[in-house]
Short mmCIF file of C-alpha atoms in Angstrom, two decimals:
data_model
loop_
_atom_site.label_atom_id
_atom_site.label_comp_id
_atom_site.label_asym_id
_atom_site.label_seq_id
_atom_site.Cartn_x
_atom_site.Cartn_y
_atom_site.Cartn_z
CA PHE A 63 115.63 142.70 115.42
CA TYR A 64 113.24 142.50 117.21
CA ALA A 65 112.14 139.38 117.23
CA ASP A 66 115.78 137.43 117.27
CA ARG A 67 115.69 135.36 120.26
CA ASP A 68 116.28 137.16 123.82
CA ARG A 69 119.80 135.92 125.74
CA LEU A 70 121.27 136.40 129.27
CA MET A 71 125.06 137.81 129.20
CA ILE A 72 126.91 138.64 132.15
CA LEU A 73 129.27 140.94 132.81
CA ASP A 74 131.92 140.73 135.27
CA ARG A 75 132.99 144.36 136.04
CA SER A 76 135.78 143.21 137.97
CA ALA A 77 137.36 141.05 134.43
CA ASN A 78 136.18 143.15 132.03
CA THR A 79 134.51 139.87 130.23
CA ILE A 80 130.72 139.53 129.15
CA VAL A 81 129.76 135.45 129.02
CA GLY A 82 126.88 134.55 127.72
CA ALA A 83 124.73 132.44 129.69
CA SER A 84 121.58 130.56 128.00
CA GLU A 85 123.48 131.03 124.38
CA ASN A 86 123.19 126.20 124.85
CA PHE A 87 119.84 127.51 124.93
CA ASP A 88 116.96 127.79 122.42
CA ARG A 89 114.77 129.80 123.42
CA SER A 90 113.86 133.98 124.37
CA VAL A 91 115.63 135.09 128.77
CA ASP A 92 112.78 136.96 130.29
CA GLY A 93 111.81 138.43 133.60
CA LEU A 94 115.22 137.33 135.31
CA VAL A 95 115.17 137.88 139.24
CA TRP A 96 118.23 137.27 141.22
CA GLU A 97 118.02 133.82 143.94
CA ARG A 98 119.31 133.88 146.99
CA GLY A 99 123.72 134.60 146.90
CA SER A 100 123.07 135.62 143.36
CA ARG A 101 124.80 131.86 142.28
CA SER A 102 121.32 132.18 139.95
CA LEU A 103 118.40 133.39 138.21
CA LEU A 104 115.19 132.45 136.97
CA GLY A 105 113.02 133.51 134.28
CA SER A 106 110.22 133.32 133.19
CA ILE A 107 110.34 131.27 129.79
CA ASP A 108 107.88 131.32 126.39
CA GLU A 109 107.80 127.14 125.60
CA ALA A 110 104.98 125.34 123.51
CA GLY A 111 102.20 127.86 124.48
CA ALA A 112 103.30 127.59 127.76
CA ARG A 113 105.00 130.32 130.76
CA HIS A 114 107.59 127.55 132.44
CA VAL A 115 110.12 129.36 135.61
CA TYR A 116 114.07 127.90 134.96
CA ARG A 117 116.82 127.85 136.92
CA PHE A 118 119.69 129.97 135.27
CA ARG A 119 123.33 129.33 136.03
CA LEU A 120 126.12 130.95 135.67
CA ASP A 121 128.17 128.42 133.71
CA GLY A 122 126.58 128.71 131.43
CA ALA A 123 125.03 124.86 131.67
CA VAL A 124 121.42 124.38 130.40
CA PRO A 125 119.13 125.45 131.63
CA ALA A 126 116.77 123.56 133.34
CA LYS A 127 113.33 124.12 133.67
CA MET A 128 111.29 124.04 137.16
CA THR A 129 106.97 124.51 137.40
CA ARG A 130 105.20 121.98 134.49
CA GLY A 131 101.31 122.84 132.96
CA ALA A 132 99.81 126.54 132.93
CA SER A 133 102.09 129.73 132.49
CA TYR A 134 104.15 131.80 134.90
CA GLY A 135 104.84 134.93 136.05
CA ALA A 136 105.93 138.14 137.58
CA LEU A 137 108.71 136.11 140.14
CA ALA A 138 108.95 137.09 142.65
CA VAL A 139 111.45 136.27 145.75
CA SER A 140 111.69 137.27 148.92
CA ARG A 141 113.98 138.95 150.37
CA ASN A 142 116.24 136.35 152.50
CA GLY A 143 115.51 134.88 149.61
CA LYS A 144 114.12 131.69 151.08
CA ALA A 145 110.63 132.21 149.74
CA LEU A 146 109.73 132.67 145.65
CA VAL A 147 106.38 133.65 144.42
CA ALA A 148 104.42 133.86 140.66
CA ILE A 149 101.60 134.01 138.81
CA ARG A 150 99.78 131.49 137.41
CA GLN A 151 97.09 131.23 135.08
CA SER A 152 95.65 128.82 132.79
CA PHE A 153 93.04 128.80 130.05
CA ILE A 154 90.66 128.28 132.99
CA GLU A 155 92.38 129.82 135.68
CA PRO A 156 92.41 133.09 135.81
CA PRO A 157 96.07 134.94 137.24
CA THR A 158 96.27 133.75 140.53
CA LEU A 159 98.81 134.22 143.20
CA VAL A 160 101.22 130.75 144.50
CA ALA A 161 104.97 130.54 146.40
CA LEU A 162 106.95 127.97 144.14
CA ALA A 163 108.89 126.12 145.95
CA PRO A 164 112.56 126.74 145.01
CA ARG A 165 114.18 123.67 144.32
CA SER A 166 111.58 121.87 142.67
CA GLY A 167 109.18 124.82 141.49
CA ALA A 168 106.19 122.01 143.22
CA ALA A 169 103.16 125.27 143.35
CA THR A 170 100.68 126.04 146.78
CA LYS A 171 97.55 128.25 145.76
CA LEU A 172 97.95 132.32 147.78
CA THR A 173 94.44 133.59 145.91
CA THR A 174 91.21 132.15 146.91
CA PHE A 175 89.46 135.08 145.78
CA ASN A 176 88.64 133.84 142.35
CA ASP A 177 86.79 130.31 143.63
CA ALA A 178 83.47 131.17 144.35
CA ALA A 179 82.66 132.99 140.77
CA LEU A 180 84.35 129.78 138.96
CA ALA A 181 82.22 126.99 140.82
CA ALA A 182 79.55 128.45 138.85
CA ILE A 183 81.12 129.14 134.92
CA ASP A 184 81.12 126.06 132.89
CA GLN A 185 84.50 125.57 131.38
CA GLY A 186 85.70 123.79 128.86
CA LYS A 187 88.37 121.10 128.72
CA PHE A 188 91.71 122.65 126.73
CA GLU A 189 94.50 120.52 125.50
CA SER A 190 97.49 120.78 123.60
CA VAL A 191 98.29 119.37 120.55
CA THR A 192 100.87 118.92 116.90
CA TYR A 193 100.98 118.57 113.62
CA LYS A 194 103.13 118.83 110.70
CA GLY A 195 103.95 121.98 109.73
CA ALA A 196 105.38 123.80 106.55
CA ARG A 197 109.08 121.83 106.29
CA ASN A 198 107.72 118.67 108.37
CA ASP A 199 108.33 120.51 111.66
CA ASP A 200 106.27 120.43 115.18
CA ILE A 201 103.67 123.05 115.04
CA GLN A 202 101.36 122.75 118.76
CA MET A 203 97.91 124.64 118.28
CA TRP A 204 95.87 124.55 121.40
CA VAL A 205 91.71 122.19 121.45
CA VAL A 206 89.90 124.31 123.63
CA TYR A 207 85.83 121.31 123.61
CA PRO A 208 82.43 123.88 124.22
CA PRO A 209 81.67 122.85 128.01
CA GLY A 210 79.94 118.95 127.70
CA PHE A 211 81.83 118.39 125.22
CA ASP A 212 80.68 114.99 123.13
CA ALA A 213 82.82 113.35 120.80
CA THR A 214 80.04 111.60 118.99
CA LYS A 215 78.27 115.02 117.08
CA LYS A 216 79.36 117.68 115.16
CA TYR A 217 80.06 121.27 116.26
CA PRO A 218 81.82 124.04 114.13
CA ALA A 219 84.90 125.31 114.71
CA MET A 220 86.59 127.84 115.48
CA MET A 221 90.25 129.16 114.77
CA LEU A 222 91.74 132.18 115.55
CA LEU A 223 95.25 132.93 114.10
CA HIS A 224 96.98 135.68 116.04
CA GLY A 225 99.87 138.28 114.41
CA GLY A 226 103.40 138.35 114.94
CA PRO A 227 104.15 135.63 113.77
CA HIS A 228 106.56 136.19 117.07
CA ASN A 229 104.08 135.76 120.11
CA ALA A 230 102.46 133.00 120.85
CA ALA A 231 99.56 131.31 122.07
CA ILE A 232 99.86 130.29 125.28
CA ASP A 233 98.28 128.65 128.08
CA ALA A 234 96.36 131.63 129.98
CA VAL A 235 93.93 133.97 130.15
CA GLN A 236 93.58 135.33 127.06
CA TRP A 237 91.49 138.76 127.77
CA ARG A 238 90.90 139.91 123.90
CA TRP A 239 90.71 136.59 122.57
CA ASN A 240 88.86 134.42 124.58
CA ALA A 241 89.15 130.88 123.87
CA GLN A 242 86.81 129.98 126.05
CA VAL A 243 83.69 132.43 125.54
CA PHE A 244 84.42 131.41 121.76
CA ALA A 245 84.04 127.56 123.04
CA ALA A 246 81.46 128.83 125.26
CA TRP A 247 78.94 129.99 122.85
CA GLY A 248 79.58 125.70 120.74
CA TYR A 249 82.06 125.74 119.13
CA VAL A 250 85.64 123.60 118.63
CA VAL A 251 88.07 126.02 119.20
CA THR A 252 91.29 125.88 117.42
CA TRP A 253 94.08 127.68 118.70
CA HIS A 254 97.69 127.91 116.16
CA ASN A 255 101.21 129.07 117.28
CA PHE A 256 103.17 129.45 113.95
CA HIS A 257 106.51 129.21 113.05
CA GLY A 258 108.88 131.93 115.35
CA SER A 259 105.71 131.78 117.97
#
């Protein structure tokens, strides 16, 4: 099934056995790269409207989250295994190359070529909220506010509804449906991640 959970399976060629290394993980596994010594893998995983880097050990332990906030993807490890880079982005940061500390996941920005252009743009703040949906399940939703938002005033709302529902609206620059553009027109923009996304 195209929208099934993608799982990490390890084939031991000498023993001709297959072991599920993400069976205790309720998300799809994606964007995997081997760490030094081939003892673990790193992946960029969808979670609650963002993409976080997780470490997958080969013993089937529950994967450990390395990053917080923003979204990370396009992971790459240096040949000597000592350096890890990724592309970080959010609703207010276009794709930016960062170095990630292999143990803590702390990010160090490596590129600055968008900084001058961003300094000239007034962007709206955004937040992730949760509300109750069908079966009383928690539904995650992004809210993007107009620049200079004043909570004492009334604003029109624009609901962005994505299809799927197997894809999520993530904390990243959206080139086609850019909530910051709509917010700049004076709307409070909501973007829901329905069941399945």
